[in-house]
PDB file of C-alpha atoms in Angstrom:
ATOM      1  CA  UNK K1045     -53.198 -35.081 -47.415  1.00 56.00           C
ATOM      2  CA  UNK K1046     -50.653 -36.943 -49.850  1.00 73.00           C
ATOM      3  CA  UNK K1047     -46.927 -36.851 -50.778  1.00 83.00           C
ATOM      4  CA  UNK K1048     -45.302 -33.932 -51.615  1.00 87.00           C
ATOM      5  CA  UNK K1049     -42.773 -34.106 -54.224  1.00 88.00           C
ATOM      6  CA  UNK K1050     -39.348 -32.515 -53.851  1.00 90.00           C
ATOM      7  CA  UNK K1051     -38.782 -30.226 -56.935  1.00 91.00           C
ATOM      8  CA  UNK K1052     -35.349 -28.124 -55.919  1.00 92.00           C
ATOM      9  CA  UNK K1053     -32.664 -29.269 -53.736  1.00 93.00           C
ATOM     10  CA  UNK K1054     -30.033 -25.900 -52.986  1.00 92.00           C
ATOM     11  CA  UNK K1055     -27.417 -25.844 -51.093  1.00 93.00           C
ATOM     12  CA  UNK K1056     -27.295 -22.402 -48.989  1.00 95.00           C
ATOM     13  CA  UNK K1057     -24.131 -19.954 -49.961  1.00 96.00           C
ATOM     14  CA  UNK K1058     -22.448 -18.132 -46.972  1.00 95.00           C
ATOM     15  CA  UNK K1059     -22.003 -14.664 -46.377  1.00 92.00           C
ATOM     16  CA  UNK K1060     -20.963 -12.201 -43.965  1.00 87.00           C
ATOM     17  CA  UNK K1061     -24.199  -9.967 -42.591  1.00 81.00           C
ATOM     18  CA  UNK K1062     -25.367  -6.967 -39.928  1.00 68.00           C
ATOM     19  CA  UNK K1063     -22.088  -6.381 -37.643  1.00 68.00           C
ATOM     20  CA  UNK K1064     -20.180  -8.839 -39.518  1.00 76.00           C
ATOM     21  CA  UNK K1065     -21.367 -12.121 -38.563  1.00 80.00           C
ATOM     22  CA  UNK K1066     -21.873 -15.202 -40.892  1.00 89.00           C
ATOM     23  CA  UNK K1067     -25.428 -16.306 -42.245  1.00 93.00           C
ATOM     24  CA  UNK K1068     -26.278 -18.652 -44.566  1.00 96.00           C
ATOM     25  CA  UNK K1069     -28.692 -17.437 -46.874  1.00 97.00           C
ATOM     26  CA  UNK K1070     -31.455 -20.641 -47.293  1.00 97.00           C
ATOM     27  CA  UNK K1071     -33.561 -19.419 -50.442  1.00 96.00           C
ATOM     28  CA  UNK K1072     -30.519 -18.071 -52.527  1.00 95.00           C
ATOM     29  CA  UNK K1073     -31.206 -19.362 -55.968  1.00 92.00           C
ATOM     30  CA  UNK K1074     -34.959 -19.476 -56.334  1.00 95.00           C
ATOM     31  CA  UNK K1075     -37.000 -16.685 -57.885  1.00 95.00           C
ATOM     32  CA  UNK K1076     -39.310 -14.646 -56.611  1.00 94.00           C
ATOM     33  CA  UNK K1077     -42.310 -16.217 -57.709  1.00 95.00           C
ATOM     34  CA  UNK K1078     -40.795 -19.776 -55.814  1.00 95.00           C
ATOM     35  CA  UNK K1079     -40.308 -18.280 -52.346  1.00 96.00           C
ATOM     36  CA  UNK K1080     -42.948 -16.099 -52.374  1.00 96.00           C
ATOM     37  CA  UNK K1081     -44.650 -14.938 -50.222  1.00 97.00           C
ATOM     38  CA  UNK K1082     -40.980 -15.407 -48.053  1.00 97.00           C
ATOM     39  CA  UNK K1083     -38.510 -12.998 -48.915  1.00 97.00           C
ATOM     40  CA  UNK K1084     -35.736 -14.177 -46.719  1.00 96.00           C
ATOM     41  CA  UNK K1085     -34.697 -16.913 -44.719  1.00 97.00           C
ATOM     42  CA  UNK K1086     -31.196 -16.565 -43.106  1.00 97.00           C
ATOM     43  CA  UNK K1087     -29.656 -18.793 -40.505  1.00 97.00           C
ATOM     44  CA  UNK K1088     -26.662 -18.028 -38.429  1.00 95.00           C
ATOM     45  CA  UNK K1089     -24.945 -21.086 -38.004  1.00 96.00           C
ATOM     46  CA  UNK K1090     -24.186 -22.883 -34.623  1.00 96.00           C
ATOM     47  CA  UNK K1091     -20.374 -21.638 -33.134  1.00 94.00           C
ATOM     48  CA  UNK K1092     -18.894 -20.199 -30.558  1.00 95.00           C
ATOM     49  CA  UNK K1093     -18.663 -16.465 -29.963  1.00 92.00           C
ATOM     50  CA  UNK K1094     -16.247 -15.146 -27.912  1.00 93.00           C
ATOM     51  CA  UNK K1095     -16.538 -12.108 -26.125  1.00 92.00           C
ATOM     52  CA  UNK K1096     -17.155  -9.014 -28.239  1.00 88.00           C
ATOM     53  CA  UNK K1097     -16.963 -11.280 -31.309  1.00 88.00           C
ATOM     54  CA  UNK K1098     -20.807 -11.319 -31.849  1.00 86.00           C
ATOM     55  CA  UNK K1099     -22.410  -7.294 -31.801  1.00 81.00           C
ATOM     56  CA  UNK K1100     -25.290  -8.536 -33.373  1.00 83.00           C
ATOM     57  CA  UNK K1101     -27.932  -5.848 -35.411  1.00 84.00           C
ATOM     58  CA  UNK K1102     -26.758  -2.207 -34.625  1.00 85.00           C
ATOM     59  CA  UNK K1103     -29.952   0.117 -35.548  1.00 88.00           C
ATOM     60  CA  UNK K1104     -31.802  -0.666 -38.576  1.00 89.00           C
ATOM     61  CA  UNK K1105     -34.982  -0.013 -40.521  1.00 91.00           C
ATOM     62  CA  UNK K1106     -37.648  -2.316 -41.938  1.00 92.00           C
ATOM     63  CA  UNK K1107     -40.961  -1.373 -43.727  1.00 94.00           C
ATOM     64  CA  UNK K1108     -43.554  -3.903 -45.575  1.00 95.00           C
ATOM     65  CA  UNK K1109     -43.376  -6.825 -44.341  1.00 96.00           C
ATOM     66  CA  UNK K1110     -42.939  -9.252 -41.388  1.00 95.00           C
ATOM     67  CA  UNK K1111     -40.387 -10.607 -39.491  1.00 94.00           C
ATOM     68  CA  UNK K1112     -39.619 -13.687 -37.490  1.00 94.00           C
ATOM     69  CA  UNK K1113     -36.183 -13.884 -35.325  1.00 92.00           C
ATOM     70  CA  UNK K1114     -36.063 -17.297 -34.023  1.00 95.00           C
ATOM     71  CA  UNK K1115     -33.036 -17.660 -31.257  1.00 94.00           C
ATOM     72  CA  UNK K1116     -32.498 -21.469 -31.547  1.00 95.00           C
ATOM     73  CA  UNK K1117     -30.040 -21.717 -28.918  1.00 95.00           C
ATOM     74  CA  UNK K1118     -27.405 -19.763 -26.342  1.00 94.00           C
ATOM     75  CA  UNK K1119     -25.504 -21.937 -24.664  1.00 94.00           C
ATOM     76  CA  UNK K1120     -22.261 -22.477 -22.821  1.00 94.00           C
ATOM     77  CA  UNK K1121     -19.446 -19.467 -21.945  1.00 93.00           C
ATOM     78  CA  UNK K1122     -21.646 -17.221 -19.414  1.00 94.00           C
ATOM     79  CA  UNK K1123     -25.044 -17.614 -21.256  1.00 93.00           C
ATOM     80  CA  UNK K1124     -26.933 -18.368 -18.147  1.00 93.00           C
ATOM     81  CA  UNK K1125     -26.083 -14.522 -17.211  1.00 92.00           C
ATOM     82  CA  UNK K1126     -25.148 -12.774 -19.954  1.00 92.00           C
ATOM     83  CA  UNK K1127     -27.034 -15.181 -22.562  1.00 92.00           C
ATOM     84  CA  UNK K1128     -29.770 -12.826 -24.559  1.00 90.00           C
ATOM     85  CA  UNK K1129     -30.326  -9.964 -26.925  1.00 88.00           C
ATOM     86  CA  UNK K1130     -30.912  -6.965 -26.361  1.00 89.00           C
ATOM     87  CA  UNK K1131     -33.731  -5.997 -28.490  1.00 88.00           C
ATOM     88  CA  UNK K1132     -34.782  -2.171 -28.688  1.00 88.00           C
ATOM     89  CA  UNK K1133     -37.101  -0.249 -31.245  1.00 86.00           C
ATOM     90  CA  UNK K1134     -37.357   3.447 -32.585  1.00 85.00           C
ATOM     91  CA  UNK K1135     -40.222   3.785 -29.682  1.00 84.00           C
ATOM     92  CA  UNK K1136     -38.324   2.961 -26.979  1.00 84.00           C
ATOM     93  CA  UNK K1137     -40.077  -0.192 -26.858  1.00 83.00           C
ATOM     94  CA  UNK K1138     -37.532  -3.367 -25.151  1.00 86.00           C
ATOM     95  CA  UNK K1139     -37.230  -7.051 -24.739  1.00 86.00           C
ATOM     96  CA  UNK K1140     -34.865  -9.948 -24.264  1.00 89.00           C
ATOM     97  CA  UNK K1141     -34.637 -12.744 -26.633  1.00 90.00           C
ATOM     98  CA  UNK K1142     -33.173 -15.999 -25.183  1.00 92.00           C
ATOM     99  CA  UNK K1143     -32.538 -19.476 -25.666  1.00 92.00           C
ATOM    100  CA  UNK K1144     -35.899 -21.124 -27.406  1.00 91.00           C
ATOM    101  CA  UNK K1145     -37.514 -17.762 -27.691  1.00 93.00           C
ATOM    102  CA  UNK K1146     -38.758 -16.006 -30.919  1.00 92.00           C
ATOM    103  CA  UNK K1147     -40.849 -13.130 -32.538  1.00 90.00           C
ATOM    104  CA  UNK K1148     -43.358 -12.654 -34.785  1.00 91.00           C
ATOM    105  CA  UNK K1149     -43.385  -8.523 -36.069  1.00 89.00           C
ATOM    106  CA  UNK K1150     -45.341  -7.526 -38.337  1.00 91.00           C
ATOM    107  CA  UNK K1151     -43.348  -4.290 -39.129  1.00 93.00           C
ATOM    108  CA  UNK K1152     -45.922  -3.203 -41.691  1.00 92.00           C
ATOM    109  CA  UNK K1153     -45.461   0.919 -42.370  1.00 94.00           C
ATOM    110  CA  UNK K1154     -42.022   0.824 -40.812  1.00 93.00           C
ATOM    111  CA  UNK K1155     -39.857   0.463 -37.537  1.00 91.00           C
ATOM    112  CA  UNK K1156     -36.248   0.852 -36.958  1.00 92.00           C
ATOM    113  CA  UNK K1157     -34.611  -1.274 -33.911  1.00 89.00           C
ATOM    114  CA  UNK K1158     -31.706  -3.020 -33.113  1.00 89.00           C
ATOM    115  CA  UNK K1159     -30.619  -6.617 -31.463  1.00 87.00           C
ATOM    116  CA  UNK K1160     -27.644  -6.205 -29.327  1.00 89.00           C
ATOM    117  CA  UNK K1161     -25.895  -9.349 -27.682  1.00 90.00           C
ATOM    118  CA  UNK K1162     -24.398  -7.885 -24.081  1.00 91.00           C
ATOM    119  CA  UNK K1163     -20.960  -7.329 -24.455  1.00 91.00           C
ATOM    120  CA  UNK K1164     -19.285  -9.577 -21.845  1.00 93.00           C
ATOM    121  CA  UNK K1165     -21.316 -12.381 -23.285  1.00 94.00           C
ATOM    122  CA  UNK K1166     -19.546 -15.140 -24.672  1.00 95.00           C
ATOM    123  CA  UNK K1167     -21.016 -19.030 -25.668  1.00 96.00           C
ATOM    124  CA  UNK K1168     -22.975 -21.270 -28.308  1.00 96.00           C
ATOM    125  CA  UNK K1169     -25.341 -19.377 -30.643  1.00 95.00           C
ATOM    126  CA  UNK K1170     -27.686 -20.796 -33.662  1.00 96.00           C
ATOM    127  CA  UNK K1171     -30.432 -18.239 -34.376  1.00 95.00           C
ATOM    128  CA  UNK K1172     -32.596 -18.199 -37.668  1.00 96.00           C
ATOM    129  CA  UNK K1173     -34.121 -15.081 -39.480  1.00 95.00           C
ATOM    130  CA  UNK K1174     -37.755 -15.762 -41.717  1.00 97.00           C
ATOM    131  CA  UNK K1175     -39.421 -12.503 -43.176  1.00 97.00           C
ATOM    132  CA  UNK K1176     -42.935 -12.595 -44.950  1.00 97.00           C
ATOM    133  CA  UNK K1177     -44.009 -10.131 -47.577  1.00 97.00           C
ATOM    134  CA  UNK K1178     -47.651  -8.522 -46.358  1.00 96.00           C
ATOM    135  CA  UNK K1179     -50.232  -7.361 -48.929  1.00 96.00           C
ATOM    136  CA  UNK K1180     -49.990  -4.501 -50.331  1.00 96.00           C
ATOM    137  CA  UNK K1181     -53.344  -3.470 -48.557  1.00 96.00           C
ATOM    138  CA  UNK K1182     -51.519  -4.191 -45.337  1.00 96.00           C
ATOM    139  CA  UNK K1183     -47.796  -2.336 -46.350  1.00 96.00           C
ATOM    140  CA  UNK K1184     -48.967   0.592 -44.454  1.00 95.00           C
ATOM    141  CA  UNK K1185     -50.588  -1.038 -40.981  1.00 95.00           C
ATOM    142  CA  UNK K1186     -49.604   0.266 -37.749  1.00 93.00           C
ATOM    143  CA  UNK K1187     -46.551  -1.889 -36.753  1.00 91.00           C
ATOM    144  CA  UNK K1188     -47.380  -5.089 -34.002  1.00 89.00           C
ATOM    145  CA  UNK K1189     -44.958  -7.852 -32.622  1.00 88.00           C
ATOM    146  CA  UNK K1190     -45.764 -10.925 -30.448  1.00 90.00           C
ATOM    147  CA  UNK K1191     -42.919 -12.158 -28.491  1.00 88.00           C
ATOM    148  CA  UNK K1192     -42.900 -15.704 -27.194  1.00 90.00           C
ATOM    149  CA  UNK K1193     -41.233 -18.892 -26.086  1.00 89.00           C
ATOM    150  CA  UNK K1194     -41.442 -21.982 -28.807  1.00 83.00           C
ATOM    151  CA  UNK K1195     -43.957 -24.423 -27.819  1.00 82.00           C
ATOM    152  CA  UNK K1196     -42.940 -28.295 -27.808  1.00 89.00           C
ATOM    153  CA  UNK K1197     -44.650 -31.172 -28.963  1.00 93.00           C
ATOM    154  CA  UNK K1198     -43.344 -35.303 -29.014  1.00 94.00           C
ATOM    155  CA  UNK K1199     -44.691 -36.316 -32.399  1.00 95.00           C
ATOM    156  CA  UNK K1200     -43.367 -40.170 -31.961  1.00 95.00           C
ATOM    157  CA  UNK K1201     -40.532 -41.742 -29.836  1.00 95.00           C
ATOM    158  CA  UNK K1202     -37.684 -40.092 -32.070  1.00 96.00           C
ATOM    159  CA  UNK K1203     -38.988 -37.048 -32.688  1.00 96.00           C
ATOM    160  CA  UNK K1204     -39.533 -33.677 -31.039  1.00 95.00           C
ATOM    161  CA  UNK K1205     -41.539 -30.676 -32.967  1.00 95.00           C
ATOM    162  CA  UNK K1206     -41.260 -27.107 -31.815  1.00 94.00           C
ATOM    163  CA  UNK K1207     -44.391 -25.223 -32.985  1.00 94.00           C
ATOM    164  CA  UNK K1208     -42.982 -21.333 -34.102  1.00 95.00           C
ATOM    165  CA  UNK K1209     -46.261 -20.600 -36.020  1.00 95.00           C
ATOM    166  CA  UNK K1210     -49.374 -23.021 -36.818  1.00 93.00           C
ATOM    167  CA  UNK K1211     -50.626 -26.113 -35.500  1.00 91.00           C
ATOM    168  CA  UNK K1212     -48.845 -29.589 -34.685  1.00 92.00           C
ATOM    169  CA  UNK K1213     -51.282 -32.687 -33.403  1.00 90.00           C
ATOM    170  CA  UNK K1214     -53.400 -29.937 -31.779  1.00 88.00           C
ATOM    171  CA  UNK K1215     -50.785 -28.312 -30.290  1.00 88.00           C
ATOM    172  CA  UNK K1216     -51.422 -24.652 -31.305  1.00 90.00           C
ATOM    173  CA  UNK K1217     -48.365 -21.625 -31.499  1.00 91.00           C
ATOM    174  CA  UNK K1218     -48.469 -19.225 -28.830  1.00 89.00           C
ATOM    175  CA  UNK K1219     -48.215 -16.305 -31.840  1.00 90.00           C
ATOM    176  CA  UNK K1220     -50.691 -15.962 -34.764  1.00 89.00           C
ATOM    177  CA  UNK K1221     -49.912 -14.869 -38.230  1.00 91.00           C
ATOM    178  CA  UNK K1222     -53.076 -12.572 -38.775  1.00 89.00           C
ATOM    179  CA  UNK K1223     -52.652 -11.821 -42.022  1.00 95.00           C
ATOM    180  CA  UNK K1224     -50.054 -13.856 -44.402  1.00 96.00           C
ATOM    181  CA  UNK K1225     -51.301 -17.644 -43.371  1.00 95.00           C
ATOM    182  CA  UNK K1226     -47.923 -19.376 -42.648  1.00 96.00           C
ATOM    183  CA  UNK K1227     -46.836 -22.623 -40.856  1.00 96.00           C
ATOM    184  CA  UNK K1228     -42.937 -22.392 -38.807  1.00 96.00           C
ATOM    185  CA  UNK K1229     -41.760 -25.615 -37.501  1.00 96.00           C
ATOM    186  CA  UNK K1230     -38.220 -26.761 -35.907  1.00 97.00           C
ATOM    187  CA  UNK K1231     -38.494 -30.282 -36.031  1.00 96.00           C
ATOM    188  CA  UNK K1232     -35.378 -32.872 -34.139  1.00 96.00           C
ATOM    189  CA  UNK K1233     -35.278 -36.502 -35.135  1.00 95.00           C
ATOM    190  CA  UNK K1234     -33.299 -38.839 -33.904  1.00 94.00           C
ATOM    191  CA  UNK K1235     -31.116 -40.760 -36.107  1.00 92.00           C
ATOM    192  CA  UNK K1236     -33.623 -43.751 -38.008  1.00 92.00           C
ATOM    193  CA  UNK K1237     -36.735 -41.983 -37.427  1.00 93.00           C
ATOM    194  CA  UNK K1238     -39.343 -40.559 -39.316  1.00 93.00           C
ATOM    195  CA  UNK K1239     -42.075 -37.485 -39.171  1.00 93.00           C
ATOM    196  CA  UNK K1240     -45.222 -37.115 -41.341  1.00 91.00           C
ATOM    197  CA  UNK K1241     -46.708 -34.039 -41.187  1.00 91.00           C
ATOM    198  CA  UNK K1242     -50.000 -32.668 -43.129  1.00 90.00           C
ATOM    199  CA  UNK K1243     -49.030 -29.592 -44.677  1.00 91.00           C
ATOM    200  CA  UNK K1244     -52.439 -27.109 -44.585  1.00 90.00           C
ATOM    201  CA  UNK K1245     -53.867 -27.436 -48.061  1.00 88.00           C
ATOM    202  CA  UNK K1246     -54.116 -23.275 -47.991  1.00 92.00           C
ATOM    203  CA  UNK K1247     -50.138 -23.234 -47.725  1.00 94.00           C
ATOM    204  CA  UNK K1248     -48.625 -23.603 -51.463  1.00 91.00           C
ATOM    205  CA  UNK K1249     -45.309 -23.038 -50.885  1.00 95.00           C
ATOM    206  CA  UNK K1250     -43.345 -25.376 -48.620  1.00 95.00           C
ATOM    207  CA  UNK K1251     -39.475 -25.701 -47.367  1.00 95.00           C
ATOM    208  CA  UNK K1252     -37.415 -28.305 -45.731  1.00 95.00           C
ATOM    209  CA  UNK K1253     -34.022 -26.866 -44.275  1.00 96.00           C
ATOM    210  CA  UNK K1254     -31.826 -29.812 -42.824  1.00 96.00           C
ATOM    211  CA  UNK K1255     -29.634 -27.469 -40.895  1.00 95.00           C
ATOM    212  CA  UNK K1256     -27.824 -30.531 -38.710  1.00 94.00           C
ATOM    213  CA  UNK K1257     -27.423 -34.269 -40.189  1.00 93.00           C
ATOM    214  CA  UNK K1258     -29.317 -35.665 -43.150  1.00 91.00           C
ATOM    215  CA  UNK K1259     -32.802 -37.255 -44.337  1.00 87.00           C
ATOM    216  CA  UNK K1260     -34.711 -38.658 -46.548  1.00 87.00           C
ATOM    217  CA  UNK K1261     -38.188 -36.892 -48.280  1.00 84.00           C
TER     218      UNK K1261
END
């Protein structure tokens, strides 16, 4: 363990993305070689969607890598009936991603799917995108996706850690990342309080993304 030294500070451009929605794209500016092995890392900030203002992903294809949709929070309007995506593959394969819930697919040779938001749905939404380049022994795998609800852990009396992928003061991540060792956290602090956390030694790049407030590092 030790200090980590801050060596870029960005400040994410906005864009408009899938069916028209607004992202803001975290790693614009660095090169390849300083994000790697992420390739993106999108968030759609908190707001309010009316109905039929949010489509979300019509039909799409990936291929080579994985990717981690992490649904931060629906909220308000109708949410607690109407409050999911609608998430659908090439297969025929189907799931519903809610409030606190995320997945971890590796999409590997290739998949094409969608994520739908039901059309009379209206409320708060803050959702985050991460994908992961994969070897290029591991481009052509047989697709695989692990679908779960973010685990919590109190790391002090100010602070709340939600575990997406890795390991927090034992608490482990219901998913694994088999292949491309990575560590996802969503960590809350209260205003005047402070988090250490001891970055695996195997993990050589690192990001902090201070999507609400401000802090010190």
């Amino acid at each position: 363990s030790g200090v980590i030294q801050v060596t870029k500070i960005l400040s994410p451009p906005s864009r408009l993305e899938g069916g028209g929605f607004e992202i803001r794209d975290i790693m614009s500016g660095l090169s390849t070689e300083e994000q790697d092995p992420f390739l993106i890392w999108h968030e759609l900030p908190r707001k309010y969607q009316r109905k039929g203002e949010f489509p979300g992903a019509p039909m799409h294809c990936h291929r080579g890598f994985s990717e981690l949709p992490y649904c931060k929070e629906i909220s308000g309007g109708n949410s607690d009936e109407y409050g999911y995506f609608f998430a659908k593959d090439h297969t025929g394969a189907t799931c519903k991603i809610g409030s606190g819930d995320f997945e971890f697919g590796q999409v590997a040779c290739g998949i094409e799917h969608e994520g739908l938001s039901h059309p009379q749905w209206e409320g708060y939404m803050h959702f985050f995108q991460l994908w992961v380049n994969l070897p290029a022994a591991n481009k052509f795998d047989p697709p695989s996706f692990q679908n779960a609800s973010a685990t919590s852990v109190r790391l002090n009396d100010k602070a709340v850690c939600k575990v997406l992928v890795g390991s927090v003061m034992g608490q482990e991540s219901p998913v694994k990342s088999r292949i491309v060792p990575i560590e996802y956290l969503d960590i809350e602090c209260e205003g005047g309080g402070t988090v250490e956390h001891d970055v695996p030694g195997e993990l050589t790049t690192k990001f902090v993304y201070v999507y609400r407030g401000a802090g010190s590092f």
